[in-house]
Amino acid sequence: MDFGFSVATYIVLVLSILYILIILKKWNKDNVKTFPPGPWALPFIGNLHIMDLKKPHCTYIELAKKYGPVFSVQLGTRKIVVLAGYEAVKDALVNNAEEFGGRGKTRILQDMDNDFGVVHSRGENWKVMRRFTLTTLRDFGMGKSSIEEKIIEECSYVIKSFESLKGKPFDNTMMINAAVANIIVSVLLGHRMDYKDLQFKRLITLMHENVRLLGSSMVGIYNIFPFLGFLPGNHKTIRRNAQEIFEFVTKTFIKYLKNLDESDQRSFIDAFLVKQKEEAGNPHSYFHNENLTRLVRNLFSAGMETTSTTLRWGMLLMIKYPAIQEKVQQEISKVVGLAQPTYSHQGQMPYTKAVIHEIQRFADILPLSVPHETTRDVTFRGYFIPKETYIIPLLSSVLWDKTQFEKPDQFYPNHFLDSHGNFIKKDAFMPFSAGRRACAGENLARMELFIFFASLLQKFTFRLPPGFSDSDLMSDVGFTNMPKQQNICAIPRF
């Protein structure tokens, strides 16, 4: 009897459990809000074991093939949602701009900016600083002829530097970084800086090094496991570099404050200091020194790194594809001749414009974008994504989307030309991201790229040094996809 009762009990228990599981499964299917799918996570480390920490976008692209355009990964204990492909990224950043418009929290970036400035801030601070930044940049010539004059002037300096080398091999990293940096420096400080100025060279070196180190494996580990911050590594170098930059900015604006003329504002820093004085009695003002130092660093870095990196890729790609370089030069000669190329010429130069766009697409400068965050609970494409979820809009997958570009894995300027050779816009062209968090300096960057690129190709033909047969198009490790440092030759055309 006891044995029979036990068997019956077990049968009832098993049937009860099965019944409960069926009910739970049905309830989950009908009612539970489903988080995006992803690979199975291990305790403590999550999916860290499958990640390429030096080039995580490569891992995400492979995972998208298996899990679709909206999927999740777990790094440490943090759940991350990745958006892949043009349709998903556009849907999130443009069609659901408010919900996906937050800024993702990354430990090393928080260490540097402490949620101040404009690039990595959030909430009301971000709104106030972005509004002030856009307004002030416009006041100081953004998108106007005055800023174009500064770009043209800077072109003359970098051309002279290239000419002085008389076709000999050189690494163009510092020259191009300095030339592009001087455009935003002239806005921030009210004047350009000499390429040989030791402080200027030091600032450029610090900025460039930080962008490179942000993509290192140790920094990736530190972002996932901040408690390991006591260990030596690149995260400490980044913090030291950032502190040195802040000290320079602080000394600069203290000097400007002593000579501040509210009726004659000559720089971005002047405009901020005037606003700071106006709100001196407001304990809740966002115009304080921490925001100023972070704003200047944000603008200096953003205003230099992506544009200069694009130009460096452009020179390497012209070396790699000499027929394309020659065709660009022919168009410049036909439209501009020996005159100075200006931004207004781009409408008459569809091929050159297409080549610049293809350089941006193919080089894929910012593959992961800057991380986003959901500002509220959102149901997106059938998945429930909670508020404050870390979001990665995978820009690589947009710029290399096979449904949007005919030959995404090739350098192919015809992506931006119709059958008659006219320039055509592509909605999937998102090197500046999209939506609320799109790059604030996009218009300036477009102007810089065209004028610098056309001016340099007008004056020089770019080639490899003697003894080298091919340029290296493998990107270096960094927060951006930057070309490896390598020597090139700028051969004067006239």
Coordinates of C-alpha atoms in Angstrom, one line a residue:
M1 CA 0.0 0.0 0.0
D2 CA 2.7 2.4 0.9
F3 CA 4.6 1.7 -2.3
G4 CA 1.4 2.2 -4.4
F5 CA 0.6 5.4 -2.6
S6 CA 4.2 6.7 -3.3
V7 CA 3.9 5.9 -7.0
A8 CA 0.5 7.6 -7.2
T9 CA 1.9 10.6 -5.4
Y10 CA 4.9 10.9 -7.7
I11 CA 2.6 10.6 -10.8
V12 CA 0.3 13.3 -9.5
L13 CA 3.3 15.5 -8.6
V14 CA 4.9 15.1 -12.1
L15 CA 1.5 15.8 -13.8
S16 CA 1.0 18.8 -11.6
I17 CA 4.5 20.1 -12.4
L18 CA 3.9 19.6 -16.2
Y19 CA 0.5 21.3 -15.9
I20 CA 2.1 24.3 -14.1
L21 CA 4.9 24.5 -16.7
I22 CA 2.3 24.4 -19.6
I23 CA 0.4 27.2 -17.9
L24 CA 3.6 29.2 -17.3
K25 CA 4.7 28.7 -20.9
K26 CA 1.3 29.9 -22.2
W27 CA 1.3 32.8 -19.7
N28 CA 4.8 33.8 -20.8
K29 CA 3.9 33.6 -24.5
D30 CA 0.7 35.7 -24.0
N31 CA 1.7 38.1 -21.3
V32 CA 5.4 38.3 -20.4
K33 CA 7.3 41.1 -22.1
T34 CA 10.1 39.4 -24.1
F35 CA 13.7 40.7 -23.9
P36 CA 15.6 40.5 -27.2
P37 CA 17.3 37.1 -27.8
G38 CA 21.0 36.5 -27.5
P39 CA 23.7 34.0 -26.7
W40 CA 23.7 32.0 -23.5
A41 CA 25.5 33.9 -20.7
L42 CA 27.9 32.4 -18.2
P43 CA 27.8 33.3 -14.5
F44 CA 29.7 36.5 -13.6
I45 CA 31.4 37.1 -17.0
G46 CA 28.2 36.9 -19.2
N47 CA 29.2 36.7 -22.9
L48 CA 32.7 38.0 -22.3
H49 CA 34.2 34.7 -23.5
I50 CA 32.9 35.1 -27.0
M51 CA 33.8 38.8 -27.4
D52 CA 36.6 40.3 -29.5
L53 CA 37.4 43.1 -27.0
K54 CA 39.6 44.9 -29.5
K55 CA 37.0 45.0 -32.2
P56 CA 33.7 44.2 -30.6
H57 CA 31.7 45.4 -33.6
C58 CA 33.0 42.3 -35.5
T59 CA 31.5 40.0 -32.8
Y60 CA 28.2 41.9 -32.9
I61 CA 28.0 41.6 -36.7
E62 CA 28.4 37.9 -36.5
L63 CA 25.8 37.6 -33.7
A64 CA 23.3 39.6 -35.7
K65 CA 23.5 37.0 -38.4
K66 CA 22.2 34.4 -35.9
Y67 CA 19.9 36.4 -33.7
G68 CA 18.5 39.1 -36.0
P69 CA 18.6 42.9 -36.1
V70 CA 17.6 43.4 -32.4
F71 CA 19.5 41.1 -30.0
S72 CA 21.1 41.2 -26.6
V73 CA 24.5 40.3 -25.0
Q74 CA 25.5 40.3 -21.4
L75 CA 28.9 41.7 -20.4
G76 CA 29.5 41.0 -16.8
T77 CA 26.1 41.5 -15.2
R78 CA 25.0 44.2 -17.6
K79 CA 22.4 43.4 -20.3
I80 CA 23.1 45.2 -23.5
V81 CA 20.8 45.5 -26.6
V82 CA 22.5 45.8 -30.0
L83 CA 20.7 47.2 -33.0
A84 CA 22.0 46.0 -36.4
G85 CA 21.2 47.0 -39.9
Y86 CA 19.7 50.2 -41.4
E87 CA 16.1 49.5 -40.7
A88 CA 16.5 48.7 -37.0
V89 CA 18.9 51.5 -36.3
K90 CA 16.8 54.1 -38.1
D91 CA 13.6 52.8 -36.4
A92 CA 15.2 53.3 -33.0
L93 CA 17.2 56.5 -33.4
V94 CA 14.8 58.4 -35.7
N95 CA 11.3 56.9 -35.4
N96 CA 11.7 56.3 -31.6
A97 CA 14.2 59.1 -31.0
E98 CA 12.8 60.1 -27.6
E99 CA 12.9 56.5 -26.2
F100 CA 16.4 55.7 -27.5
G101 CA 17.8 59.2 -27.0
G102 CA 19.6 58.7 -23.6
R103 CA 23.3 58.4 -23.2
G104 CA 24.7 55.0 -22.1
K105 CA 26.8 55.0 -19.0
T106 CA 30.4 53.9 -19.7
R107 CA 32.7 53.8 -16.7
I108 CA 35.8 55.2 -18.3
L109 CA 33.8 58.1 -19.9
Q110 CA 32.1 58.8 -16.6
D111 CA 35.6 58.9 -15.0
M112 CA 36.7 61.6 -17.5
D113 CA 33.5 63.7 -17.8
N114 CA 31.6 62.9 -14.6
D115 CA 28.3 63.3 -16.6
F116 CA 29.2 66.9 -17.5
G117 CA 29.8 68.4 -21.0
V118 CA 27.7 67.5 -23.9
V119 CA 28.8 64.2 -25.5
H120 CA 28.5 61.9 -22.4
S121 CA 26.0 63.9 -20.3
R122 CA 22.3 63.2 -19.9
G123 CA 19.1 64.7 -18.7
E124 CA 18.7 68.5 -18.3
N125 CA 22.4 69.1 -18.2
W126 CA 22.7 67.6 -21.7
K127 CA 19.8 69.6 -23.0
V128 CA 21.2 72.9 -21.7
M129 CA 24.7 72.3 -22.8
R130 CA 23.7 71.0 -26.3
R131 CA 21.4 74.0 -26.9
F132 CA 24.2 76.4 -25.8
T133 CA 26.8 74.6 -27.8
L134 CA 24.8 74.6 -31.1
T135 CA 23.8 78.3 -30.6
T136 CA 27.3 79.4 -29.8
L137 CA 28.9 77.5 -32.6
R138 CA 26.5 79.1 -35.1
D139 CA 27.3 82.5 -33.6
F140 CA 31.0 81.8 -34.3
G141 CA 30.5 80.8 -37.9
M142 CA 29.3 77.2 -38.0
G143 CA 28.0 76.7 -41.5
K144 CA 28.8 80.2 -42.5
S145 CA 31.4 81.8 -44.7
S146 CA 33.4 82.9 -41.7
I147 CA 34.2 79.4 -40.7
E148 CA 34.9 78.4 -44.4
E149 CA 37.5 81.2 -44.4
K150 CA 39.2 79.6 -41.4
I151 CA 39.2 76.2 -43.1
I152 CA 40.7 77.6 -46.3
E153 CA 43.3 79.5 -44.3
E154 CA 44.2 76.3 -42.5
C155 CA 44.4 74.4 -45.8
S156 CA 47.2 76.8 -46.9
Y157 CA 49.2 76.0 -43.8
V158 CA 49.0 72.2 -44.2
I159 CA 49.7 72.5 -47.9
K160 CA 52.9 74.4 -47.1
S161 CA 53.9 71.8 -44.6
F162 CA 53.4 69.0 -47.2
E163 CA 55.3 71.1 -49.8
S164 CA 58.2 71.5 -47.5
L165 CA 58.8 67.7 -47.5
K166 CA 59.4 67.8 -51.3
G167 CA 57.8 64.4 -52.0
K168 CA 59.8 62.6 -49.2
P169 CA 58.0 59.9 -47.1
F170 CA 56.3 61.1 -44.0
D171 CA 53.6 60.2 -41.5
N172 CA 50.7 62.6 -41.9
T173 CA 49.0 61.9 -38.5
M174 CA 50.2 64.9 -36.6
M175 CA 49.9 67.4 -39.5
I176 CA 46.4 66.4 -40.4
N177 CA 45.3 66.2 -36.7
A178 CA 46.8 69.7 -36.1
A179 CA 45.2 71.2 -39.2
V180 CA 41.7 69.9 -38.4
A181 CA 42.1 70.7 -34.7
N182 CA 42.9 74.3 -35.5
I183 CA 39.4 74.8 -36.9
I184 CA 37.7 74.1 -33.6
V185 CA 40.6 75.7 -31.6
S186 CA 39.9 79.0 -33.5
V187 CA 36.3 78.8 -32.3
L188 CA 37.1 77.7 -28.7
L189 CA 40.0 80.0 -28.1
G190 CA 39.5 82.7 -30.7
H191 CA 42.8 82.1 -32.6
R192 CA 44.7 79.2 -34.3
M193 CA 47.8 77.7 -32.9
D194 CA 51.1 77.1 -34.6
Y195 CA 51.9 73.5 -35.6
K196 CA 55.2 73.7 -33.8
D197 CA 53.7 75.0 -30.6
L198 CA 54.7 72.5 -27.9
Q199 CA 51.5 72.9 -25.9
F200 CA 49.4 72.4 -29.0
K201 CA 51.3 69.3 -30.0
R202 CA 51.0 68.0 -26.5
L203 CA 47.2 68.4 -26.5
I204 CA 46.8 66.7 -29.9
T205 CA 49.0 63.8 -28.7
L206 CA 46.9 63.4 -25.5
M207 CA 43.6 63.5 -27.4
H208 CA 44.8 61.1 -30.0
E209 CA 46.3 58.7 -27.5
N210 CA 43.1 58.6 -25.5
V211 CA 41.0 57.8 -28.5
R212 CA 43.4 54.9 -29.3
L213 CA 43.5 53.6 -25.7
L214 CA 39.7 53.7 -25.3
G215 CA 39.6 50.7 -27.7
S216 CA 42.0 48.6 -25.7
S217 CA 41.1 45.3 -24.1
M218 CA 42.0 46.5 -20.6
V219 CA 39.7 49.5 -20.9
G220 CA 37.0 47.2 -22.1
I221 CA 37.5 44.9 -19.0
Y222 CA 37.5 47.9 -16.7
N223 CA 34.2 49.2 -18.2
I224 CA 32.6 45.8 -17.4
F225 CA 34.3 45.2 -14.0
P226 CA 35.0 48.7 -12.5
F227 CA 36.2 47.1 -9.3
L228 CA 39.4 46.1 -11.2
G229 CA 40.3 49.8 -11.5
F230 CA 43.0 49.4 -8.9
L231 CA 45.0 47.4 -11.4
P232 CA 47.6 49.1 -13.7
G233 CA 46.4 49.7 -17.2
N234 CA 45.3 52.0 -20.0
H235 CA 42.3 53.2 -18.0
K236 CA 44.7 55.0 -15.7
T237 CA 46.6 56.6 -18.6
I238 CA 43.4 57.9 -20.0
R239 CA 42.4 59.5 -16.7
R240 CA 45.9 61.1 -16.4
N241 CA 45.7 62.4 -19.9
A242 CA 42.2 63.8 -19.4
Q243 CA 43.4 65.6 -16.2
E244 CA 46.2 67.2 -18.0
I245 CA 43.8 68.5 -20.7
F246 CA 41.5 69.9 -18.0
E247 CA 44.4 71.7 -16.4
F248 CA 45.2 73.4 -19.6
V249 CA 41.6 74.4 -20.2
T250 CA 41.3 75.7 -16.7
K251 CA 44.4 77.9 -17.0
T252 CA 43.1 79.1 -20.3
F253 CA 39.7 80.2 -19.2
I254 CA 41.1 81.8 -16.0
K255 CA 43.3 83.9 -18.3
Y256 CA 40.3 84.7 -20.5
L257 CA 38.2 85.7 -17.4
K258 CA 40.8 88.3 -16.4
N259 CA 40.4 90.0 -19.8
L260 CA 36.7 89.3 -20.4
D261 CA 34.8 91.9 -22.4
E262 CA 31.1 91.0 -22.3
S263 CA 30.4 93.3 -25.3
D264 CA 33.2 91.7 -27.4
Q265 CA 33.0 88.0 -27.1
R266 CA 35.8 86.5 -29.3
S267 CA 35.5 82.8 -28.5
F268 CA 33.4 79.9 -27.3
I269 CA 35.0 80.2 -23.9
D270 CA 34.2 83.9 -23.7
A271 CA 30.5 83.2 -24.5
F272 CA 30.4 80.5 -21.7
L273 CA 32.1 82.8 -19.2
V274 CA 29.6 85.6 -20.0
K275 CA 26.7 83.1 -19.4
Q276 CA 28.3 82.0 -16.2
K277 CA 28.4 85.6 -14.9
E278 CA 24.8 86.2 -15.9
E279 CA 23.7 83.1 -13.8
A280 CA 26.1 83.8 -10.9
G281 CA 23.2 84.0 -8.4
N282 CA 21.5 80.8 -9.6
P283 CA 22.5 77.8 -7.4
H284 CA 21.1 75.4 -10.1
S285 CA 23.0 76.9 -13.0
Y286 CA 24.6 74.5 -15.4
F287 CA 27.2 77.1 -16.4
H288 CA 29.9 76.1 -14.0
N289 CA 33.6 75.3 -14.5
E290 CA 33.2 71.5 -14.6
N291 CA 30.8 71.8 -17.6
L292 CA 33.2 74.3 -19.3
T293 CA 36.2 72.0 -19.0
R294 CA 34.3 69.0 -20.3
L295 CA 32.6 71.0 -23.1
V296 CA 36.0 72.2 -24.4
R297 CA 37.5 68.7 -24.2
N298 CA 34.4 67.2 -25.9
L299 CA 34.5 69.7 -28.8
F300 CA 38.3 69.6 -29.2
S301 CA 38.3 65.8 -29.4
A302 CA 35.1 65.4 -31.5
G303 CA 36.2 68.3 -33.7
M304 CA 39.5 66.8 -34.4
E305 CA 39.5 63.0 -34.3
T306 CA 36.8 61.8 -36.7
T307 CA 37.4 64.3 -39.4
S308 CA 41.2 64.0 -39.4
T309 CA 40.9 60.2 -39.3
T310 CA 38.6 60.3 -42.3
L311 CA 41.1 62.4 -44.2
R312 CA 43.9 60.1 -43.4
W313 CA 41.8 57.1 -44.7
G314 CA 41.1 59.2 -47.8
M315 CA 44.8 59.6 -48.6
L316 CA 45.4 55.9 -48.1
L317 CA 42.4 54.9 -50.3
M318 CA 43.6 57.3 -53.1
I319 CA 47.0 55.5 -53.0
K320 CA 45.2 52.2 -53.1
Y321 CA 43.0 53.2 -56.0
P322 CA 45.1 55.6 -58.2
A323 CA 42.5 55.6 -61.0
I324 CA 40.0 57.0 -58.6
Q325 CA 42.5 59.6 -57.4
E326 CA 43.2 60.6 -61.0
K327 CA 39.5 60.9 -61.7
V328 CA 39.0 63.2 -58.7
Q329 CA 41.9 65.4 -59.8
Q330 CA 40.4 65.6 -63.3
E331 CA 37.1 66.8 -61.9
I332 CA 38.9 69.4 -59.7
S333 CA 40.9 70.7 -62.7
K334 CA 37.7 70.9 -64.8
V335 CA 35.6 72.7 -62.2
V336 CA 38.0 74.6 -60.1
G337 CA 41.2 74.8 -62.1
L338 CA 44.0 76.4 -60.1
A339 CA 41.5 78.4 -57.9
Q340 CA 40.9 77.6 -54.3
P341 CA 38.2 74.9 -53.9
T342 CA 35.3 76.2 -51.8
Y343 CA 32.3 74.4 -50.3
S344 CA 30.0 75.8 -53.0
H345 CA 32.0 73.8 -55.6
Q346 CA 30.7 70.5 -54.3
G347 CA 27.4 70.9 -56.2
Q348 CA 29.4 70.9 -59.4
M349 CA 31.7 68.0 -58.4
P350 CA 29.5 65.0 -57.9
Y351 CA 32.3 62.5 -58.3
T352 CA 34.5 64.1 -55.7
K353 CA 31.5 64.3 -53.3
A354 CA 30.7 60.7 -53.9
V355 CA 34.3 59.6 -53.2
I356 CA 34.3 61.6 -49.9
H357 CA 31.0 59.9 -48.9
E358 CA 32.4 56.5 -49.9
I359 CA 35.6 57.1 -47.8
Q360 CA 33.3 57.8 -44.8
R361 CA 31.2 54.7 -45.5
F362 CA 34.0 52.3 -46.2
A363 CA 36.3 53.6 -43.4
D364 CA 33.5 53.1 -40.8
I365 CA 35.1 55.6 -38.4
L366 CA 32.8 55.0 -35.4
P367 CA 31.6 51.4 -35.7
L368 CA 29.6 51.3 -32.4
S369 CA 28.5 54.9 -32.3
V370 CA 28.6 56.4 -28.8
P371 CA 26.4 54.2 -26.6
H372 CA 22.7 55.1 -26.1
E373 CA 20.3 54.4 -23.3
T374 CA 16.5 54.0 -23.2
T375 CA 14.8 56.9 -21.4
R376 CA 11.7 54.8 -20.6
D377 CA 10.3 51.3 -20.9
V378 CA 9.7 50.6 -24.6
T379 CA 8.3 47.8 -26.7
F380 CA 10.4 47.8 -29.9
R381 CA 9.9 45.4 -32.8
G382 CA 8.1 42.9 -30.6
Y383 CA 10.6 43.1 -27.7
F384 CA 10.3 44.7 -24.3
I385 CA 13.4 46.9 -23.5
P386 CA 13.3 48.4 -19.9
K387 CA 14.2 51.9 -19.1
E388 CA 18.0 52.7 -18.7
T389 CA 19.0 49.7 -20.9
Y390 CA 22.4 50.2 -22.6
I391 CA 21.9 50.4 -26.4
I392 CA 24.5 49.9 -29.1
P393 CA 23.4 51.3 -32.5
L394 CA 25.8 49.2 -34.7
L395 CA 26.7 51.9 -37.3
S396 CA 29.1 49.4 -39.0
S397 CA 26.1 47.2 -39.9
V398 CA 24.3 50.3 -41.4
L399 CA 27.2 51.5 -43.5
W400 CA 27.9 48.0 -44.7
D401 CA 24.2 46.9 -45.1
K402 CA 23.9 44.7 -48.2
T403 CA 20.3 45.8 -48.6
Q404 CA 21.4 49.4 -48.9
F405 CA 24.7 49.3 -50.7
E406 CA 25.5 47.3 -53.9
K407 CA 29.0 46.3 -52.9
P408 CA 29.4 47.1 -49.2
D409 CA 32.7 45.3 -48.7
Q410 CA 34.4 47.2 -51.6
F411 CA 35.5 50.8 -52.0
Y412 CA 33.0 51.8 -54.6
P413 CA 32.1 55.5 -55.1
N414 CA 29.3 54.5 -57.5
H415 CA 27.3 53.8 -54.3
F416 CA 26.6 57.6 -54.3
L417 CA 26.2 58.1 -58.1
D418 CA 23.3 57.4 -60.4
S419 CA 23.6 56.0 -64.0
H420 CA 24.2 59.6 -65.3
G421 CA 27.0 60.4 -62.8
N422 CA 24.8 62.6 -60.6
F423 CA 25.3 62.5 -56.8
I424 CA 22.6 60.6 -54.9
K425 CA 21.8 60.7 -51.2
K426 CA 21.5 57.5 -49.3
D427 CA 19.4 57.3 -46.2
A428 CA 21.7 54.6 -44.8
F429 CA 24.6 57.0 -44.9
M430 CA 24.9 57.5 -41.1
P431 CA 28.6 58.1 -40.2
F432 CA 27.4 60.9 -37.9
S433 CA 24.7 58.7 -36.3
A434 CA 21.1 59.9 -36.3
G435 CA 18.3 61.2 -34.1
R436 CA 18.6 63.3 -31.0
R437 CA 22.2 62.3 -30.4
A438 CA 23.5 62.8 -33.9
C439 CA 26.9 64.6 -34.1
A440 CA 26.4 68.3 -33.3
G441 CA 29.3 69.2 -35.6
E442 CA 28.1 67.3 -38.7
N443 CA 27.8 70.5 -40.9
L444 CA 31.3 71.6 -39.9
A445 CA 32.7 68.2 -40.6
R446 CA 31.1 68.0 -44.1
M447 CA 32.6 71.4 -45.0
E448 CA 36.0 70.5 -43.6
L449 CA 36.1 67.2 -45.4
F450 CA 35.3 68.6 -48.8
I451 CA 37.6 71.7 -48.6
F452 CA 40.6 69.8 -47.2
F453 CA 40.2 66.8 -49.5
A454 CA 39.7 68.8 -52.7
S455 CA 42.5 71.2 -51.8
L456 CA 45.0 68.4 -51.1
L457 CA 44.1 66.5 -54.2
Q458 CA 44.4 69.6 -56.2
K459 CA 47.9 70.2 -55.1
F460 CA 49.3 66.7 -54.6
T461 CA 49.2 63.1 -55.9
F462 CA 49.5 60.6 -53.0
R463 CA 51.7 57.6 -53.4
L464 CA 53.5 55.0 -51.4
P465 CA 57.2 55.5 -50.5
P466 CA 59.7 53.7 -52.8
G467 CA 60.0 50.0 -52.0
F468 CA 56.4 49.6 -50.8
S469 CA 53.9 47.9 -53.1
D470 CA 50.6 48.3 -51.3
S471 CA 49.0 50.5 -48.6
D472 CA 47.8 48.8 -45.3
L473 CA 44.0 49.2 -45.0
M474 CA 43.8 47.3 -41.7
S475 CA 42.5 49.5 -39.0
D476 CA 44.3 50.1 -35.7
V477 CA 42.7 49.3 -32.3
G478 CA 40.9 52.3 -30.9
F479 CA 37.5 53.8 -30.0
T480 CA 37.5 54.8 -33.7
N481 CA 38.6 52.8 -36.7
M482 CA 41.8 54.7 -37.3
P483 CA 44.4 53.8 -40.0
K484 CA 47.7 52.3 -38.8
Q485 CA 50.5 54.9 -38.8
Q486 CA 52.4 54.5 -42.1
N487 CA 54.5 56.8 -44.3
I488 CA 53.1 58.2 -47.5
C489 CA 54.5 60.6 -50.2
A490 CA 52.7 63.8 -51.3
I491 CA 54.0 64.5 -54.8
P492 CA 53.4 68.1 -55.9
R493 CA 51.3 68.2 -59.1
F494 CA 52.5 71.6 -60.3

